GROMACS .gro file of N, CA and C in nm:
model
  243
    1MET      N    1  -2.745 -10.127   6.421
    1MET     CA    2  -2.900  -9.976   6.438
    1MET      C    3  -2.829  -9.818   6.516
    2TYR      N    4  -2.821  -9.748   6.434
    2TYR     CA    5  -2.747  -9.643   6.487
    2TYR      C    6  -2.856  -9.510   6.594
    3LEU      N    7  -2.847  -9.461   6.654
    3LEU     CA    8  -2.938  -9.390   6.728
    3LEU      C    9  -2.852  -9.190   6.756
    4LEU      N   10  -2.895  -9.128   6.687
    4LEU     CA   11  -2.804  -8.993   6.771
    4LEU      C   12  -2.821  -8.950   6.902
    5ALA      N   13  -2.793  -8.901   6.949
    5ALA     CA   14  -2.761  -8.854   7.071
    5ALA      C   15  -2.700  -8.699   7.118
    6MET      N   16  -2.691  -8.644   7.270
    6MET     CA   17  -2.635  -8.537   7.227
    6MET      C   18  -2.542  -8.572   7.358
    7LEU      N   19  -2.438  -8.525   7.400
    7LEU     CA   20  -2.335  -8.586   7.514
    7LEU      C   21  -2.279  -8.466   7.587
    8ARG      N   22  -2.246  -8.511   7.677
    8ARG     CA   23  -2.139  -8.401   7.742
    8ARG      C   24  -2.043  -8.461   7.888
    9ILE      N   25  -1.906  -8.438   7.861
    9ILE     CA   26  -1.785  -8.443   7.893
    9ILE      C   27  -1.758  -8.363   8.031
   10GLU      N   28  -1.681  -8.444   8.114
   10GLU     CA   29  -1.691  -8.433   8.228
   10GLU      C   30  -1.749  -8.263   8.306
   11SER      N   31  -1.888  -8.300   8.310
   11SER     CA   32  -1.983  -8.162   8.330
   11SER      C   33  -1.956  -8.024   8.276
   12LYS      N   34  -1.891  -8.053   8.168
   12LYS     CA   35  -1.919  -7.921   8.104
   12LYS      C   36  -2.037  -7.893   8.008
   13ALA      N   37  -2.081  -7.755   8.008
   13ALA     CA   38  -2.181  -7.716   7.929
   13ALA      C   39  -2.202  -7.770   7.773
   14ALA      N   40  -2.083  -7.801   7.718
   14ALA     CA   41  -2.040  -7.780   7.565
   14ALA      C   42  -2.123  -7.921   7.555
   15GLU      N   43  -2.238  -7.954   7.430
   15GLU     CA   44  -2.288  -8.109   7.394
   15GLU      C   45  -2.271  -8.069   7.242
   16HIS      N   46  -2.190  -8.246   7.249
   16HIS     CA   47  -2.185  -8.306   7.115
   16HIS      C   48  -2.276  -8.391   7.050
   17SER      N   49  -2.252  -8.358   6.928
   17SER     CA   50  -2.390  -8.430   6.882
   17SER      C   51  -2.272  -8.573   6.857
   18VAL      N   52  -2.377  -8.691   6.899
   18VAL     CA   53  -2.303  -8.810   6.882
   18VAL      C   54  -2.412  -8.945   6.798
   19LYS      N   55  -2.363  -9.036   6.759
   19LYS     CA   56  -2.443  -9.103   6.773
   19LYS      C   57  -2.403  -9.286   6.798
   20PHE      N   58  -2.502  -9.348   6.855
   20PHE     CA   59  -2.455  -9.480   6.958
   20PHE      C   60  -2.507  -9.590   6.901
   21ARG      N   61  -2.449  -9.729   6.905
   21ARG     CA   62  -2.501  -9.820   6.892
   21ARG      C   63  -2.489  -9.965   7.018
   22ASN      N   64  -2.519 -10.044   6.991
   22ASN     CA   65  -2.480 -10.178   7.078
   22ASN      C   66  -2.524 -10.131   7.217
   23LEU      N   67  -2.656 -10.054   7.253
   23LEU     CA   68  -2.747 -10.011   7.372
   23LEU      C   69  -2.798 -10.126   7.458
   24SER      N   70  -2.693 -10.137   7.605
   24SER     CA   71  -2.777 -10.208   7.643
   24SER      C   72  -2.773 -10.175   7.736
   25SER      N   73  -2.895 -10.256   7.862
   25SER     CA   74  -2.920 -10.164   7.978
   25SER      C   75  -2.822 -10.117   8.080
   26THR      N   76  -2.690 -10.126   8.077
   26THR     CA   77  -2.549 -10.102   8.121
   26THR      C   78  -2.465 -10.022   8.063
   27GLY      N   79  -2.464  -9.989   7.904
   27GLY     CA   80  -2.380  -9.995   7.857
   27GLY      C   81  -2.393  -9.997   7.670
   28LEU      N   82  -2.322  -9.912   7.678
   28LEU     CA   83  -2.345  -9.833   7.441
   28LEU      C   84  -2.223  -9.807   7.443
   29MET      N   85  -2.201  -9.819   7.285
   29MET     CA   86  -2.094  -9.794   7.168
   29MET      C   87  -2.171  -9.657   7.123
   30VAL      N   88  -2.019  -9.515   7.137
   30VAL     CA   89  -2.049  -9.390   7.108
   30VAL      C   90  -1.980  -9.389   6.980
   31GLU      N   91  -2.042  -9.330   6.865
   31GLU     CA   92  -1.929  -9.277   6.784
   31GLU      C   93  -1.928  -9.146   6.750
   32GLY      N   94  -1.882  -9.062   6.733
   32GLY     CA   95  -1.873  -8.855   6.756
   32GLY      C   96  -1.715  -8.852   6.713
   33ASP      N   97  -1.701  -8.698   6.653
   33ASP     CA   98  -1.639  -8.648   6.694
   33ASP      C   99  -1.583  -8.598   6.807
   34VAL      N  100  -1.521  -8.713   6.928
   34VAL     CA  101  -1.517  -8.602   7.028
   34VAL      C  102  -1.429  -8.683   7.060
   35ARG      N  103  -1.324  -8.653   7.121
   35ARG     CA  104  -1.241  -8.701   7.208
   35ARG      C  105  -1.199  -8.708   7.336
   36VAL      N  106  -1.186  -8.872   7.406
   36VAL     CA  107  -1.255  -8.890   7.510
   36VAL      C  108  -1.066  -8.960   7.611
   37ARG      N  109  -1.116  -8.994   7.650
   37ARG     CA  110  -0.978  -9.141   7.769
   37ARG      C  111  -1.114  -9.199   7.829
   38PRO      N  112  -1.028  -9.328   7.891
   38PRO     CA  113  -1.090  -9.426   7.970
   38PRO      C  114  -1.073  -9.324   8.088
   39GLY      N  115  -1.241  -9.372   8.144
   39GLY     CA  116  -1.252  -9.325   8.289
   39GLY      C  117  -1.293  -9.161   8.295
   40SER      N  118  -1.305  -9.082   8.166
   40SER     CA  119  -1.351  -8.969   8.142
   40SER      C  120  -1.509  -9.000   8.187
   41LEU      N  121  -1.577  -8.893   8.269
   41LEU     CA  122  -1.687  -8.872   8.298
   41LEU      C  123  -1.784  -8.833   8.244
   42VAL      N  124  -1.878  -8.874   8.184
   42VAL     CA  125  -2.004  -8.828   8.063
   42VAL      C  126  -2.170  -8.831   8.096
   43ALA      N  127  -2.171  -8.724   8.048
   43ALA     CA  128  -2.397  -8.757   8.057
   43ALA      C  129  -2.396  -8.765   7.890
   44ILE      N  130  -2.526  -8.886   7.866
   44ILE     CA  131  -2.567  -8.882   7.739
   44ILE      C  132  -2.699  -8.915   7.764
   45ASN      N  133  -2.758  -8.773   7.641
   45ASN     CA  134  -2.856  -8.787   7.632
   45ASN      C  135  -2.944  -8.894   7.583
   46ILE      N  136  -3.018  -9.024   7.631
   46ILE     CA  137  -3.087  -9.162   7.571
   46ILE      C  138  -3.260  -9.077   7.516
   47ARG      N  139  -3.268  -9.089   7.349
   47ARG     CA  140  -3.441  -9.085   7.370
   47ARG      C  141  -3.489  -9.098   7.430
   48ASN      N  142  -3.585  -9.082   7.485
   48ASN     CA  143  -3.730  -9.160   7.539
   48ASN      C  144  -3.669  -9.182   7.663
   49ILE      N  145  -3.549  -9.113   7.688
   49ILE     CA  146  -3.503  -9.155   7.863
   49ILE      C  147  -3.436  -9.068   7.890
   50GLY      N  148  -3.338  -8.945   7.859
   50GLY     CA  149  -3.327  -8.885   7.938
   50GLY      C  150  -3.176  -8.853   7.943
   51TRP      N  151  -3.110  -8.762   7.992
   51TRP     CA  152  -2.982  -8.765   8.085
   51TRP      C  153  -2.919  -8.903   8.157
   52VAL      N  154  -2.838  -8.952   8.160
   52VAL     CA  155  -2.788  -9.057   8.179
   52VAL      C  156  -2.646  -8.999   8.157
   53ASP      N  157  -2.519  -9.023   8.351
   53ASP     CA  158  -2.469  -9.008   8.328
   53ASP      C  159  -2.360  -9.151   8.340
   54GLY      N  160  -2.216  -9.155   8.332
   54GLY     CA  161  -2.144  -9.298   8.298
   54GLY      C  162  -2.011  -9.261   8.259
   55SER      N  163  -1.937  -9.360   8.209
   55SER     CA  164  -1.801  -9.340   8.189
   55SER      C  165  -1.749  -9.392   8.156
   56VAL      N  166  -1.636  -9.302   8.054
   56VAL     CA  167  -1.572  -9.396   7.981
   56VAL      C  168  -1.484  -9.516   7.961
   57ALA      N  169  -1.581  -9.635   7.931
   57ALA     CA  170  -1.463  -9.772   7.937
   57ALA      C  171  -1.331  -9.826   7.853
   58TRP      N  172  -1.377  -9.719   7.794
   58TRP     CA  173  -1.236  -9.747   7.604
   58TRP      C  174  -1.250  -9.676   7.503
   59ALA      N  175  -1.143  -9.585   7.413
   59ALA     CA  176  -1.185  -9.520   7.323
   59ALA      C  177  -1.070  -9.566   7.211
   60ALA      N  178  -1.093  -9.647   7.002
   60ALA     CA  179  -1.044  -9.600   6.983
   60ALA      C  180  -1.060  -9.549   6.828
   61GLY      N  181  -0.991  -9.446   6.784
   61GLY     CA  182  -1.003  -9.303   6.735
   61GLY      C  183  -1.124  -9.243   6.741
   62ASN      N  184  -1.254  -9.290   6.637
   62ASN     CA  185  -1.427  -9.135   6.719
   62ASN      C  186  -1.490  -9.286   6.800
   63ARG      N  187  -1.450  -9.349   6.817
   63ARG     CA  188  -1.563  -9.449   6.885
   63ARG      C  189  -1.473  -9.519   7.032
   64PHE      N  190  -1.616  -9.494   7.126
   64PHE     CA  191  -1.580  -9.498   7.251
   64PHE      C  192  -1.658  -9.578   7.363
   65GLY      N  193  -1.658  -9.653   7.403
   65GLY     CA  194  -1.790  -9.735   7.527
   65GLY      C  195  -1.784  -9.682   7.630
   66VAL      N  196  -1.896  -9.625   7.667
   66VAL     CA  197  -2.002  -9.627   7.769
   66VAL      C  198  -2.039  -9.690   7.860
   67MET      N  199  -1.990  -9.768   8.000
   67MET     CA  200  -2.015  -9.776   8.105
   67MET      C  201  -2.139  -9.674   8.194
   68LEU      N  202  -2.297  -9.735   8.170
   68LEU     CA  203  -2.349  -9.644   8.179
   68LEU      C  204  -2.406  -9.622   8.419
   69ASP      N  205  -2.410  -9.543   8.472
   69ASP     CA  206  -2.422  -9.555   8.635
   69ASP      C  207  -2.577  -9.632   8.692
   70ILE      N  208  -2.665  -9.600   8.566
   70ILE     CA  209  -2.760  -9.680   8.619
   70ILE      C  210  -2.814  -9.771   8.515
   71GLU      N  211  -2.910  -9.922   8.521
   71GLU     CA  212  -2.930  -9.942   8.449
   71GLU      C  213  -3.048  -9.875   8.324
   72ILE      N  214  -3.058  -9.891   8.251
   72ILE     CA  215  -3.179  -9.832   8.140
   72ILE      C  216  -3.288  -9.943   8.099
   73ASP      N  217  -3.394  -9.890   8.059
   73ASP     CA  218  -3.436 -10.063   7.918
   73ASP      C  219  -3.467  -9.978   7.829
   74PRO      N  220  -3.312 -10.025   7.739
   74PRO     CA  221  -3.265  -9.976   7.618
   74PRO      C  222  -3.413 -10.037   7.528
   75MET      N  223  -3.517 -10.084   7.541
   75MET     CA  224  -3.598 -10.080   7.450
   75MET      C  225  -3.721  -9.940   7.430
   76LYS      N  226  -3.685  -9.900   7.552
   76LYS     CA  227  -3.717  -9.727   7.535
   76LYS      C  228  -3.671  -9.648   7.424
   77ALA      N  229  -3.533  -9.663   7.393
   77ALA     CA  230  -3.477  -9.614   7.334
   77ALA      C  231  -3.490  -9.684   7.222
   78ARG      N  232  -3.518  -9.752   7.143
   78ARG     CA  233  -3.573  -9.769   7.048
   78ARG      C  234  -3.674  -9.716   6.943
   79GLY      N  235  -3.775  -9.689   7.022
   79GLY     CA  236  -3.914  -9.705   7.013
   79GLY      C  237  -3.940  -9.515   7.017
   80ALA      N  238  -4.027  -9.486   6.918
   80ALA     CA  239  -4.049  -9.380   6.838
   80ALA      C  240  -4.081  -9.247   6.948
   81ALA      N  241  -3.978  -9.111   6.869
   81ALA     CA  242  -3.968  -9.081   7.012
   81ALA      C  243  -4.094  -8.972   7.043
   0.00000   0.00000   0.00000
């Protein structure tokens, strides 16, 4: 499963188009041309959910894991837009 989303890093106004997969209620794996470090604060706009804050747990190449600040319902993101 790949879903498209917009990502902000460290409360900056710039938004980056990314893909994510492995979505759970507390985190997700992001893929994109964005460089982040573990510990970076991010916000991701998840379809049918909206903007959710989180922090980067790990980063390797163009992939990184985000631990979300709140629990979400991952099934909502998989539904029709």
